[in-house]
C-alpha cells in the first residue's frame, strides 16, 4: 500500500493525539501526477450544472483533472461527457468555451463528430484501408455521467459506486442546498475565475475549515462592522454551529444566520420556500452551510466553487453565481450582489483566502518542515449513526481530516485496481 | 458645461495619480454621490442580473477603501504598487447639450506587489489592459458619475485583483 513515491505513512499519519500531513503532498510533482490518475480519473468529478447545457446542442469545455473534456447535451436530450481530442491526430476538437452546435468538426483534417460525440465523417474515406476505423466510433466517452438534481458528475472509472452512494452522508446536505431553490432548479451564471499559486487541496479543505475565518477575514468583518451594514462579530470558541466530515472526503460546516440578504427580500424568499417545502423544512434549508463534495466541488449559500488542478502549485477556481427559479427578481439580484462581494475575484473575503493558499505553497516548499498538523478537535468527535464524524466545535478541523483520510485511501489504493484502470 | 479634451485628459490623469499615490479617500471624493465604479464581465449586461467583477456604489467604495486601509487585509499585505497609464482619450459627448460628458479611453495598468519573487504572489510585475468609458457630471467641478473598465482578460482566470483598477 503505497504511492509510487514512497509509503503513504511518509505522507499522512493519524495517531490518537495527532493527524499529520506532509508538506510533500502539496509540493511534490510526482505525487501530483499520481493524484490526477488516482483521484481525478477515479472518483466522481463535478463537470457542469445542467443549466449550462440546457438545450440540445449546448456544450461547454472543461477538465477532469487535466483531461480536457466536452460536456454537451445531445439531440437525444442526454448529457454527454467526452474527451476533447480528435480520434485522428488528437487535435483539440472544440476550442470554444461554450456554445451550441449540431457537430464538432476537427480543424486539422475535417473529421466530423455529432455533438454527442459519434463520428459522422472521415474525410477522404476512400483512401483508408478496407476495415479501417471499426473501433473508431467517436470521441472517447467518459464512461459514467450522472445528473444528480442538476449537478452533473462524470467518472473515468467504468465501475464503482453510483453518485448517490458516493455522496453518502453529505447527500442530505446537498439536497438541502438544491432546495434553496423553491423549485429545486437554478440557472448558473458565468463565473468569476481565479488562478491561485497554490495546490488544489488548500482550496478544497478551506471550504469546510472555519478555524481560519477570524484570522484571515478579520479585515472583512471589520469593514462590515465599520459600514454599519452588519453587526458581524466573532464568537471565537463560543461560535455556534457544527462541522461534519464524511467518508469519501466530503464535509459540511453549518451555522445559523449567515444571510446578509436585505430583511424584506429575505422574508419574500422565505415565503417562497415555505410554500414549496413547508415551514420546518424551509428553516432547515436556509441554515448557513458550506458543503464540500470531494474532490472538486463546494456548495455555498449563493455560490458554487469548482476546483481544477493545473499543476502541483497552480490551481484554477471558478466561482459560479446562480439564479433560483421561482423567486422574485430582487432575491436573485441580492444574492448576486452578496456573492460577488464575498466570493468574487475582487471580493472582500475570498481574496484573502487566495493569499493564504499562495503562502501555504511558499511554505510547502520547505520540506525541512516535514509534518504539518490538522489535529484540532480530533479528541472530541462523535461518530454519527448515519456515517461521518461530527466535531464538537464548528472551528474544529474535522472537515479537513475527512479530506485527507480520503486522500490517503485513494492514493494508497491497491496496485491491481490501478492496473485495471490503466486498461 | 462643456468638457474639452485637455480638461478630460487632466481629469483622467489626476484620477490615475490618486490611485497610484494611494490617496484613496481623495479618490472617493472624485465621484458623484450616485457614481458607479464598474468592471463588467460582459459589456451592456444589466449588473443587477449578470455578474460583474465589481459593481460598486458609494457605500461599497467606502467599504473597499476601508478594507484597503486595514493592516491585516492579507491580499494587500504588502499593498500593490500601480502605474495607471491612460491613452487614446476621446471625448464622445462633451456634455454641452446638458447632462453628462462621456469620455472613452484605454487603460494600461502595471501592478507589482513588492517582495521576493520566490514567494508566490509577490515580486511579479503584471499588466492589465482595459477599454474605459467615463461619464462626468459637473457639480461645481467635474465628478465621475461612471467609471466602467472592460478588462481584456475579464473572463479568464485571474490572480490577486484586490487593488483598485
Coordinates of C-alpha atoms in Angstrom, one line a residue:
Chain A
X1 CA 0.0 0.0 0.0
X2 CA 2.0 2.9 -1.2
X3 CA 2.2 5.6 -3.8
X4 CA 5.0 5.2 -6.3
X5 CA 6.8 7.9 -4.5
X6 CA 7.1 6.0 -1.2
X7 CA 4.9 4.6 1.6
X8 CA 1.8 6.5 2.4
X9 CA 2.9 6.6 6.1
X10 CA 5.6 9.1 5.0
X11 CA 2.8 11.4 3.9
X12 CA -0.1 11.0 6.3
X13 CA 0.0 9.8 9.9
X14 CA -3.0 9.6 12.2
X15 CA -2.4 8.7 15.8
X16 CA -4.6 9.1 18.9
X17 CA -3.2 12.6 19.6
X18 CA -2.2 14.0 16.2
X19 CA -3.1 13.9 12.5
X20 CA 0.0 14.8 10.5
X21 CA 0.2 15.7 6.8
X22 CA 3.5 16.0 5.0
X23 CA 4.4 19.2 3.1
X24 CA 5.3 17.0 0.2
X25 CA 1.7 16.3 -0.8
X26 CA 1.4 19.9 -1.7
X27 CA 4.8 20.4 -3.4
X28 CA 5.9 17.1 -4.9
X29 CA 5.2 17.0 -8.7
X30 CA 5.3 13.2 -8.8
X31 CA 2.6 13.0 -6.1
X32 CA 0.6 15.5 -8.1
X33 CA 0.8 13.3 -11.2
X34 CA -0.5 10.4 -9.2
X35 CA -3.3 12.4 -7.8
X36 CA -4.6 13.1 -11.3
X37 CA -4.9 9.4 -12.0
X38 CA -5.8 8.0 -8.6
X39 CA -8.2 10.8 -7.6
X40 CA -9.5 12.8 -10.5
X41 CA -9.6 9.9 -13.0
X42 CA -11.1 7.5 -10.5
X43 CA -13.8 9.3 -8.4
X44 CA -16.9 11.2 -9.4
X45 CA -15.8 14.7 -10.5
X46 CA -18.2 17.6 -10.9
X47 CA -18.1 18.9 -14.5
X48 CA -21.1 21.2 -15.0
X49 CA -24.5 22.3 -14.0
X50 CA -27.3 21.1 -16.2
X51 CA -28.5 24.6 -16.8
X52 CA -25.2 25.3 -18.6
X53 CA -26.2 22.7 -21.3
X54 CA -29.9 23.3 -21.2
X55 CA -30.9 22.8 -24.8
X56 CA -29.9 20.1 -27.3
X57 CA -26.6 21.1 -29.0
X58 CA -25.5 23.2 -26.0
X59 CA -21.9 22.4 -25.0
X60 CA -19.0 23.6 -22.8
X61 CA -15.4 22.6 -22.5
X62 CA -13.8 21.9 -19.2
X63 CA -11.3 19.5 -17.5
X64 CA -11.5 16.3 -15.4
X65 CA -8.2 16.7 -13.6
X66 CA -6.0 17.6 -16.6
X67 CA -8.1 15.6 -19.1
X68 CA -9.8 18.1 -21.5
X69 CA -13.4 17.2 -21.9
X70 CA -16.5 18.4 -23.7
X71 CA -19.8 18.4 -21.8
X72 CA -22.8 18.5 -24.2
X73 CA -26.5 18.0 -24.5
X74 CA -27.1 15.6 -27.4
X75 CA -30.1 15.7 -29.8
X76 CA -31.3 12.8 -27.6
X77 CA -31.6 15.2 -24.7
X78 CA -28.9 13.3 -22.7
X79 CA -25.8 14.9 -21.3
X80 CA -22.6 13.5 -22.7
X81 CA -19.0 14.0 -21.4
X82 CA -16.2 13.1 -23.8
X83 CA -12.5 13.7 -24.3
X84 CA -11.8 16.8 -26.3
X85 CA -9.4 15.2 -28.7
X86 CA -9.9 14.0 -32.3
X87 CA -9.5 10.3 -32.9
X88 CA -7.3 11.0 -35.9
X89 CA -4.3 13.0 -34.7
X90 CA -5.6 14.1 -31.3
X91 CA -6.2 17.7 -32.1
X92 CA -8.5 19.7 -29.8
X93 CA -11.8 19.2 -31.5
X94 CA -13.7 22.1 -29.7
X95 CA -11.8 25.3 -28.9
X96 CA -14.8 27.3 -27.8
X97 CA -15.5 27.6 -24.1
X98 CA -19.3 27.2 -24.7
X99 CA -21.9 27.4 -27.4
X100 CA -24.5 25.4 -29.3
X101 CA -23.7 23.2 -32.3
X102 CA -25.0 20.2 -34.2
X103 CA -21.5 18.9 -34.9
X104 CA -17.9 19.4 -34.0
X105 CA -15.5 19.5 -36.9
X106 CA -11.8 19.0 -36.3
X107 CA -9.9 21.9 -37.8
X108 CA -6.9 19.8 -38.8
X109 CA -8.3 17.3 -41.4
X110 CA -12.0 17.9 -41.1
X111 CA -13.2 14.8 -39.3
X112 CA -16.8 15.5 -38.0
X113 CA -18.5 14.4 -34.8
X114 CA -22.0 14.7 -33.6
X115 CA -22.3 17.0 -30.6
X116 CA -22.9 13.8 -28.6
X117 CA -19.5 12.5 -29.8
X118 CA -20.3 9.9 -32.5
X119 CA -18.0 10.0 -35.5
X120 CA -20.0 11.1 -38.6
X121 CA -17.4 11.5 -41.2
X122 CA -13.8 10.7 -42.0
X123 CA -12.7 13.0 -44.9
X124 CA -11.3 11.2 -48.0
X125 CA -12.6 7.9 -46.5
X126 CA -11.7 6.1 -49.8
X127 CA -8.0 6.5 -49.1
X128 CA -8.1 4.3 -46.0
X129 CA -7.7 0.5 -46.0
X130 CA -10.8 -1.6 -46.0
X131 CA -11.8 -2.4 -42.5
X132 CA -10.1 0.6 -41.1
X133 CA -11.7 2.5 -38.3
X134 CA -14.1 -0.2 -37.0
X135 CA -13.0 0.8 -33.5
X136 CA -13.4 4.5 -34.2
X137 CA -17.0 5.1 -33.1
X138 CA -16.5 8.6 -31.9
X139 CA -14.8 10.8 -29.3
X140 CA -13.6 8.9 -26.2
X141 CA -16.6 8.9 -23.9
X142 CA -16.2 9.4 -20.2
X143 CA -17.8 6.1 -19.2
X144 CA -20.1 7.3 -16.5
X145 CA -22.1 10.5 -16.3
X146 CA -24.8 11.3 -13.8
X147 CA -27.0 14.3 -13.4
X148 CA -27.8 14.5 -9.7
X149 CA -30.6 17.0 -9.3
X150 CA -28.8 19.4 -11.8
X151 CA -25.3 18.7 -10.6
X152 CA -23.5 16.8 -13.4
X153 CA -20.8 14.4 -12.3
X154 CA -18.6 12.3 -14.5
X155 CA -16.2 9.5 -13.8
X156 CA -13.5 7.9 -15.8
X157 CA -13.9 4.8 -13.6
X158 CA -16.2 2.5 -15.6
X159 CA -17.4 0.7 -12.5
X160 CA -18.0 1.6 -8.9
X161 CA -20.4 3.4 -6.7
X162 CA -23.3 5.5 -8.1
X163 CA -23.2 9.2 -7.4
X164 CA -25.8 8.8 -4.7
X165 CA -23.7 6.1 -2.9
X166 CA -20.6 8.2 -3.4
X167 CA -22.2 11.2 -1.8
X168 CA -23.2 9.1 1.2
X169 CA -23.8 11.2 4.3
X170 CA -23.4 14.5 2.6
X171 CA -26.3 13.8 0.2
X172 CA -28.8 15.1 2.8
X173 CA -27.0 18.4 2.8
X174 CA -26.6 18.6 -1.0
X175 CA -30.4 18.0 -1.2
X176 CA -30.9 20.9 1.3
X177 CA -28.7 23.1 -0.8
X178 CA -30.6 22.2 -4.0
X179 CA -33.9 23.1 -2.2
X180 CA -32.6 26.6 -1.6
X181 CA -34.5 27.0 -4.9
X182 CA -38.2 26.7 -4.3
X183 CA -38.5 24.5 -7.5
X184 CA -35.2 22.7 -6.9
X185 CA -33.9 24.3 -10.1
X186 CA -31.3 27.0 -10.6
X187 CA -29.7 28.8 -13.5
X188 CA -26.0 29.1 -13.4
X189 CA -24.5 32.4 -14.5
X190 CA -20.9 33.0 -15.9
X191 CA -18.3 32.5 -13.2
X192 CA -15.5 34.6 -11.8
X193 CA -12.3 32.7 -12.4
X194 CA -9.3 32.6 -10.1
X195 CA -5.8 31.5 -10.7
X196 CA -4.1 30.5 -7.5
X197 CA -0.4 29.9 -7.0
X198 CA -1.3 27.1 -4.6
X199 CA -2.0 23.4 -4.5
X200 CA -5.6 22.4 -5.2
X201 CA -6.2 20.7 -1.8
X202 CA -5.8 24.0 0.0
X203 CA -8.9 25.4 -1.7
X204 CA -10.9 22.2 -1.1
X205 CA -10.2 21.8 2.6
X206 CA -10.5 25.5 3.2
X207 CA -14.2 25.5 2.3
X208 CA -15.0 23.3 5.4
X209 CA -12.4 24.8 7.7
X210 CA -13.7 27.6 10.0
X211 CA -10.6 27.9 12.2
X212 CA -9.1 30.4 9.8
X213 CA -12.1 32.6 9.4
X214 CA -11.5 35.3 12.1
X215 CA -7.8 35.4 11.4
X216 CA -7.9 35.6 7.6
X217 CA -11.2 37.5 7.3
X218 CA -10.9 39.9 10.2
X219 CA -10.4 42.8 7.9
X220 CA -13.6 41.9 6.0
X221 CA -15.5 41.5 9.3
X222 CA -14.2 44.9 10.5
X223 CA -15.2 46.5 7.2
X224 CA -18.7 45.2 7.6
X225 CA -18.8 46.5 11.2
X226 CA -17.5 49.9 10.1
X227 CA -20.1 50.3 7.4
X228 CA -22.9 49.7 9.9
X229 CA -24.5 47.3 7.4
X230 CA -23.8 44.4 9.7
X231 CA -23.2 43.5 13.3
X232 CA -20.9 40.8 12.1
X233 CA -18.9 39.5 15.1
X234 CA -16.9 36.6 16.0
X235 CA -17.6 34.4 19.0
X236 CA -14.3 32.5 19.0
X237 CA -14.7 29.3 20.9
X238 CA -18.3 30.2 21.7
X239 CA -19.2 30.3 18.0
X240 CA -22.3 28.3 17.2
X241 CA -22.7 25.6 14.5
X242 CA -21.1 22.3 13.7
X243 CA -18.7 20.6 11.4
X244 CA -19.1 17.1 10.0
X245 CA -16.6 15.1 7.9
X246 CA -17.9 12.2 5.9
X247 CA -16.5 9.2 4.1
X248 CA -15.0 10.0 0.7
X249 CA -13.7 13.3 1.8
X250 CA -17.0 15.2 1.9
X251 CA -17.9 17.6 4.6
X252 CA -20.4 20.2 5.8
X253 CA -19.9 23.2 8.1
X254 CA -23.1 24.7 9.3
X255 CA -24.0 27.7 11.4
X256 CA -27.1 29.8 11.8
X257 CA -27.9 33.2 10.4
X258 CA -25.2 33.9 7.8
X259 CA -27.5 35.6 5.3
X260 CA -26.6 39.1 4.5
X261 CA -29.8 39.5 2.4
X262 CA -31.9 42.5 3.0
X263 CA -34.6 41.6 5.6
X264 CA -37.6 42.4 3.5
X265 CA -36.2 40.5 0.5
X266 CA -35.3 37.5 2.7
X267 CA -38.9 37.4 4.0
X268 CA -40.2 37.2 0.5
X269 CA -37.7 34.5 -0.3
X270 CA -38.5 32.5 2.8
X271 CA -42.3 32.6 1.9
X272 CA -41.4 31.0 -1.4
X273 CA -39.6 28.2 0.4
X274 CA -42.4 27.7 2.9
X275 CA -44.9 27.3 0.0
X276 CA -42.7 24.7 -1.6
X277 CA -41.4 22.7 1.3
X278 CA -43.3 23.8 4.5
X279 CA -42.1 25.8 7.4
X280 CA -39.9 23.3 9.1
X281 CA -38.1 22.2 6.0
X282 CA -37.7 25.8 4.9
X283 CA -36.0 26.7 8.2
X284 CA -33.6 23.8 7.7
X285 CA -32.9 24.8 4.1
X286 CA -31.9 28.4 4.9
X287 CA -29.4 27.4 7.6
X288 CA -25.9 28.6 6.6
X289 CA -23.8 25.9 5.2
X290 CA -20.5 25.2 3.4
X291 CA -20.6 21.8 1.7
X292 CA -17.6 20.1 0.2
X293 CA -18.1 17.3 -2.3
X294 CA -14.6 15.8 -2.8
X295 CA -12.5 16.2 -4.9
X296 CA -13.5 19.4 -6.6
X297 CA -16.8 21.0 -5.6
X298 CA -18.0 23.3 -2.8
X299 CA -21.6 24.4 -2.5
X300 CA -22.1 27.6 -0.5
X301 CA -25.4 29.5 0.1
X302 CA -25.2 31.6 -3.0
X303 CA -22.1 30.3 -4.7
X304 CA -20.6 27.2 -6.4
X305 CA -16.9 26.7 -6.2
X306 CA -15.3 24.4 -8.7
X307 CA -11.6 23.5 -8.2
X308 CA -9.4 22.5 -11.1
X309 CA -5.8 21.5 -10.6
X310 CA -3.3 22.7 -13.3
X311 CA 0.0 21.8 -11.7
X312 CA 1.2 20.9 -8.2
X313 CA 1.4 24.6 -7.4
X314 CA -1.2 26.0 -9.7
X315 CA -5.0 25.8 -9.3
X316 CA -8.0 27.3 -11.0
X317 CA -11.1 28.0 -9.0
X318 CA -14.3 29.0 -10.7
X319 CA -16.8 30.9 -8.5
X320 CA -20.3 30.5 -10.0
X321 CA -23.2 32.7 -9.3
X322 CA -26.7 31.5 -10.0
X323 CA -30.4 32.4 -10.1
X324 CA -33.1 30.5 -8.3
X325 CA -36.1 29.6 -10.3
X326 CA -39.4 30.7 -8.8
X327 CA -38.3 33.6 -6.7
X328 CA -38.9 37.4 -7.1
X329 CA -36.1 39.1 -9.1
X330 CA -34.7 41.1 -6.1
X331 CA -33.9 37.8 -4.4
X332 CA -31.5 36.8 -7.2
X333 CA -30.1 40.3 -7.5
X334 CA -29.4 40.5 -3.8
X335 CA -27.7 37.0 -3.9
X336 CA -25.6 38.1 -6.9
X337 CA -24.5 41.3 -5.1
X338 CA -23.7 39.5 -1.9
X339 CA -21.9 36.6 -3.6
X340 CA -19.7 39.0 -5.7
X341 CA -18.9 40.9 -2.6
X342 CA -17.9 37.9 -0.6
X343 CA -16.8 35.2 -3.2
X344 CA -15.8 37.1 -6.4
X345 CA -12.4 37.8 -7.9
X346 CA -12.3 41.3 -6.3
X347 CA -14.2 40.2 -3.3
X348 CA -13.8 41.4 0.3
X349 CA -13.5 37.8 1.7
X350 CA -12.1 35.4 -0.9
X351 CA -9.2 37.5 -1.9
X352 CA -7.6 36.9 1.5
X353 CA -8.2 33.1 1.3
X354 CA -6.3 33.1 -2.0
X355 CA -3.4 34.9 -0.4
X356 CA -3.3 32.1 2.2
X357 CA -3.1 29.4 -0.5
X358 CA -0.1 31.0 -2.2
X359 CA 1.7 31.5 1.1
X360 CA 0.8 27.9 2.0
X361 CA 2.5 26.9 -1.2
X362 CA 5.5 29.0 -0.3
X363 CA 5.8 27.1 3.0
X364 CA 5.2 23.7 1.4
X365 CA 8.5 24.1 -0.4
X366 CA 10.1 23.9 3.0
X367 CA 10.4 20.2 3.0
X368 CA 12.6 20.5 6.0
X369 CA 9.3 21.1 7.7
X370 CA 8.1 17.6 7.0
X371 CA 4.9 17.4 9.1
X372 CA 2.1 19.9 9.3
X373 CA -0.8 19.1 11.6
X374 CA -4.6 19.1 11.4
X375 CA -5.5 17.7 14.8
X376 CA -7.7 20.4 16.2
X377 CA -10.7 18.8 18.0
X378 CA -9.8 15.3 17.0
X379 CA -10.2 14.1 20.6
X380 CA -13.7 15.4 20.8
X381 CA -15.6 13.9 17.8
X382 CA -18.8 12.0 17.7
X383 CA -19.2 9.1 15.2
X384 CA -22.6 9.6 13.7
X385 CA -25.0 6.7 13.2
X386 CA -25.6 7.7 9.6
X387 CA -21.8 7.7 9.0
X388 CA -19.3 10.5 9.4
X389 CA -17.8 12.2 12.4
X390 CA -19.1 15.4 13.9
X391 CA -16.7 17.8 15.5
X392 CA -17.8 19.3 18.8
X393 CA -17.0 22.9 17.7
X394 CA -17.5 24.4 14.3
X395 CA -13.9 25.5 14.0
X396 CA -12.5 22.0 14.6
X397 CA -10.5 20.5 11.8
X398 CA -12.9 17.6 11.3
X399 CA -13.8 18.5 7.7
X400 CA -10.1 18.9 6.8
X401 CA -9.3 15.5 8.3
X402 CA -12.1 13.9 6.2
X403 CA -10.4 15.3 3.0
X404 CA -7.0 13.9 3.9
X405 CA -8.3 10.5 5.1
X406 CA -9.9 10.0 1.7
X407 CA -6.8 11.3 0.0
X408 CA -4.7 8.7 1.8
X409 CA -7.2 6.0 1.0
X410 CA -7.3 6.8 -2.7
X411 CA -3.5 7.3 -3.0
X412 CA -2.7 4.0 -1.3
X413 CA -5.3 2.0 -3.4
X414 CA -4.1 -1.4 -4.4
X415 CA -2.0 -1.9 -7.4
X416 CA -4.2 -4.4 -9.2
X417 CA -7.1 -1.9 -9.2
X418 CA -4.8 0.7 -10.7
X419 CA -3.7 -1.7 -13.4
X420 CA -7.4 -2.3 -14.3
X421 CA -7.9 1.4 -14.6
X422 CA -5.0 1.8 -17.0
X423 CA -6.7 -1.0 -19.1
Chain B
X1 CA -20.8 72.9 -19.1
X2 CA -18.6 71.8 -21.9
X3 CA -15.8 69.3 -21.2
X4 CA -12.9 69.9 -23.6
X5 CA -10.3 67.3 -24.4
X6 CA -7.4 68.8 -22.4
X7 CA -9.7 69.0 -19.4
X8 CA -10.9 65.5 -19.8
X9 CA -7.3 64.2 -20.0
X10 CA -6.4 66.1 -16.9
X11 CA -9.4 64.5 -15.0
X12 CA -8.3 61.0 -16.1
X13 CA -4.7 61.7 -15.3
X14 CA -5.5 63.1 -11.9
X15 CA -7.6 60.0 -11.0
X16 CA -4.8 57.8 -12.1
X17 CA -2.4 59.8 -9.9
X18 CA -4.7 59.4 -6.9
X19 CA -4.8 55.6 -7.3
X20 CA -1.0 55.3 -7.9
X21 CA -0.3 57.5 -4.9
X22 CA -2.9 55.5 -2.8
X23 CA -4.7 58.7 -2.0
X24 CA -7.9 56.6 -1.8
X25 CA -10.0 59.0 0.3
X26 CA -9.5 61.6 -2.3
X27 CA -10.4 59.0 -5.0
X28 CA -13.7 58.5 -3.2
X29 CA -14.3 62.3 -3.5
X30 CA -13.7 62.2 -7.2
X31 CA -17.1 60.5 -7.7
X32 CA -20.7 61.9 -7.7
X33 CA -22.9 60.7 -4.8
X34 CA -24.6 58.3 -7.1
X35 CA -21.4 57.4 -9.0
X36 CA -20.6 53.9 -10.0
X37 CA -17.3 52.0 -10.3
X38 CA -17.9 49.1 -12.7
X39 CA -15.8 46.3 -14.1
X40 CA -18.3 44.2 -16.2
X41 CA -17.8 40.6 -17.3
X42 CA -19.7 41.4 -20.4
X43 CA -20.4 44.8 -21.8
X44 CA -24.0 46.1 -21.8
X45 CA -25.5 43.4 -19.4
X46 CA -27.6 44.6 -16.5
X47 CA -25.3 44.4 -13.5
X48 CA -28.3 43.5 -11.3
X49 CA -28.8 40.3 -13.2
X50 CA -25.5 39.4 -14.7
X51 CA -22.1 39.0 -12.9
X52 CA -19.6 41.9 -12.9
X53 CA -16.1 41.8 -11.4
X54 CA -17.2 44.8 -9.4
X55 CA -20.2 47.0 -9.4
X56 CA -19.7 49.5 -6.6
X57 CA -21.7 52.4 -5.5
X58 CA -20.5 55.0 -2.9
X59 CA -21.3 52.7 0.0
X60 CA -19.3 49.8 -1.3
X61 CA -16.4 52.0 -2.5
X62 CA -16.3 53.3 1.1
X63 CA -16.1 49.7 2.2
X64 CA -13.3 48.9 -0.3
X65 CA -11.2 51.8 0.8
X66 CA -11.9 50.8 4.4
X67 CA -10.6 47.3 3.6
X68 CA -7.6 48.6 1.8
X69 CA -6.6 50.7 4.8
X70 CA -6.6 47.8 7.2
X71 CA -3.2 46.4 8.0
X72 CA -4.3 42.7 8.1
X73 CA -6.0 42.6 4.7
X74 CA -3.5 40.0 3.6
X75 CA -4.2 40.1 -0.1
X76 CA -2.8 43.7 0.1
X77 CA 0.0 42.9 2.6
X78 CA 2.2 44.2 1.1
X79 CA 0.0 46.5 -0.9
X80 CA 0.2 46.7 -4.7
X81 CA 2.2 49.3 -6.4
X82 CA 0.5 50.5 -9.5
X83 CA 1.1 52.6 -12.6
X84 CA -2.1 53.6 -14.4
X85 CA -1.4 54.8 -18.0
X86 CA -4.3 56.5 -19.8
X87 CA -4.2 56.7 -23.6
X88 CA -6.5 57.1 -26.7
X89 CA -8.7 59.7 -25.0
X90 CA -11.8 60.6 -27.0
X91 CA -14.5 63.0 -25.8
X92 CA -17.5 61.2 -27.2
X93 CA -20.0 63.7 -25.8
X94 CA -18.8 67.0 -24.3
X95 CA -21.9 67.5 -22.2
X96 CA -22.6 70.9 -23.7
X97 CA -26.2 69.9 -24.5
X98 CA -26.8 69.2 -20.8
X99 CA -26.3 66.0 -18.9
X100 CA -23.2 64.0 -18.6
X101 CA -20.0 64.2 -20.6
X102 CA -18.9 60.9 -22.0
X103 CA -15.2 60.1 -22.4
X104 CA -13.6 56.9 -23.8
X105 CA -10.0 55.9 -23.2
X106 CA -7.7 53.0 -22.9
X107 CA -6.0 51.9 -19.6
X108 CA -2.7 50.1 -19.3
X109 CA -2.1 49.2 -15.7
X110 CA 1.2 47.8 -14.3
X111 CA 0.9 46.2 -10.9
X112 CA 3.5 44.8 -8.6
X113 CA 3.4 43.6 -5.0
X114 CA 6.9 44.2 -3.6
X115 CA 8.7 41.3 -2.0
X116 CA 10.8 38.4 -3.0
X117 CA 9.7 36.9 -6.3
X118 CA 10.4 33.5 -4.8
X119 CA 7.4 34.0 -2.5
X120 CA 4.3 33.1 -4.5
X121 CA 2.2 36.1 -5.4
X122 CA 5.0 38.7 -4.7
X123 CA 7.6 40.4 -6.8
X124 CA 5.9 39.8 -10.1
X125 CA 5.1 42.7 -12.4
X126 CA 1.7 42.2 -14.2
X127 CA 0.0 44.1 -16.9
X128 CA -3.7 44.7 -17.2
X129 CA -5.3 46.3 -20.2
X130 CA -8.8 47.7 -20.4
X131 CA -11.1 49.9 -22.5
X132 CA -12.8 52.5 -20.4
X133 CA -15.9 54.6 -20.5
X134 CA -16.2 57.5 -18.1
X135 CA -19.2 59.7 -17.5
X136 CA -18.5 63.0 -15.9
X137 CA -21.1 65.3 -14.3
X138 CA -20.5 68.9 -13.4
X139 CA -21.4 69.6 -9.8
X140 CA -19.2 72.7 -9.1
X141 CA -16.4 70.6 -10.7
X142 CA -16.4 67.6 -12.9
X143 CA -17.0 64.4 -11.0
X144 CA -17.1 60.8 -12.1
X145 CA -20.6 59.6 -12.5
X146 CA -19.4 56.3 -14.1
X147 CA -16.1 54.6 -14.4
X148 CA -16.5 51.5 -16.5
X149 CA -13.5 49.4 -17.4
X150 CA -13.8 46.4 -19.7
X151 CA -10.7 44.4 -18.9
X152 CA -9.1 42.4 -21.7
X153 CA -8.8 39.3 -19.6
X154 CA -12.1 39.8 -17.7
X155 CA -13.3 36.2 -18.3
X156 CA -10.0 34.4 -17.9
X157 CA -8.6 33.0 -14.6
X158 CA -7.1 35.9 -12.8
X159 CA -4.7 36.2 -9.9
X160 CA -5.0 38.6 -7.0
X161 CA -7.1 41.6 -8.0
X162 CA -7.5 43.2 -4.6
X163 CA -6.4 46.7 -5.7
X164 CA -8.4 49.4 -7.5
X165 CA -8.3 49.2 -11.2

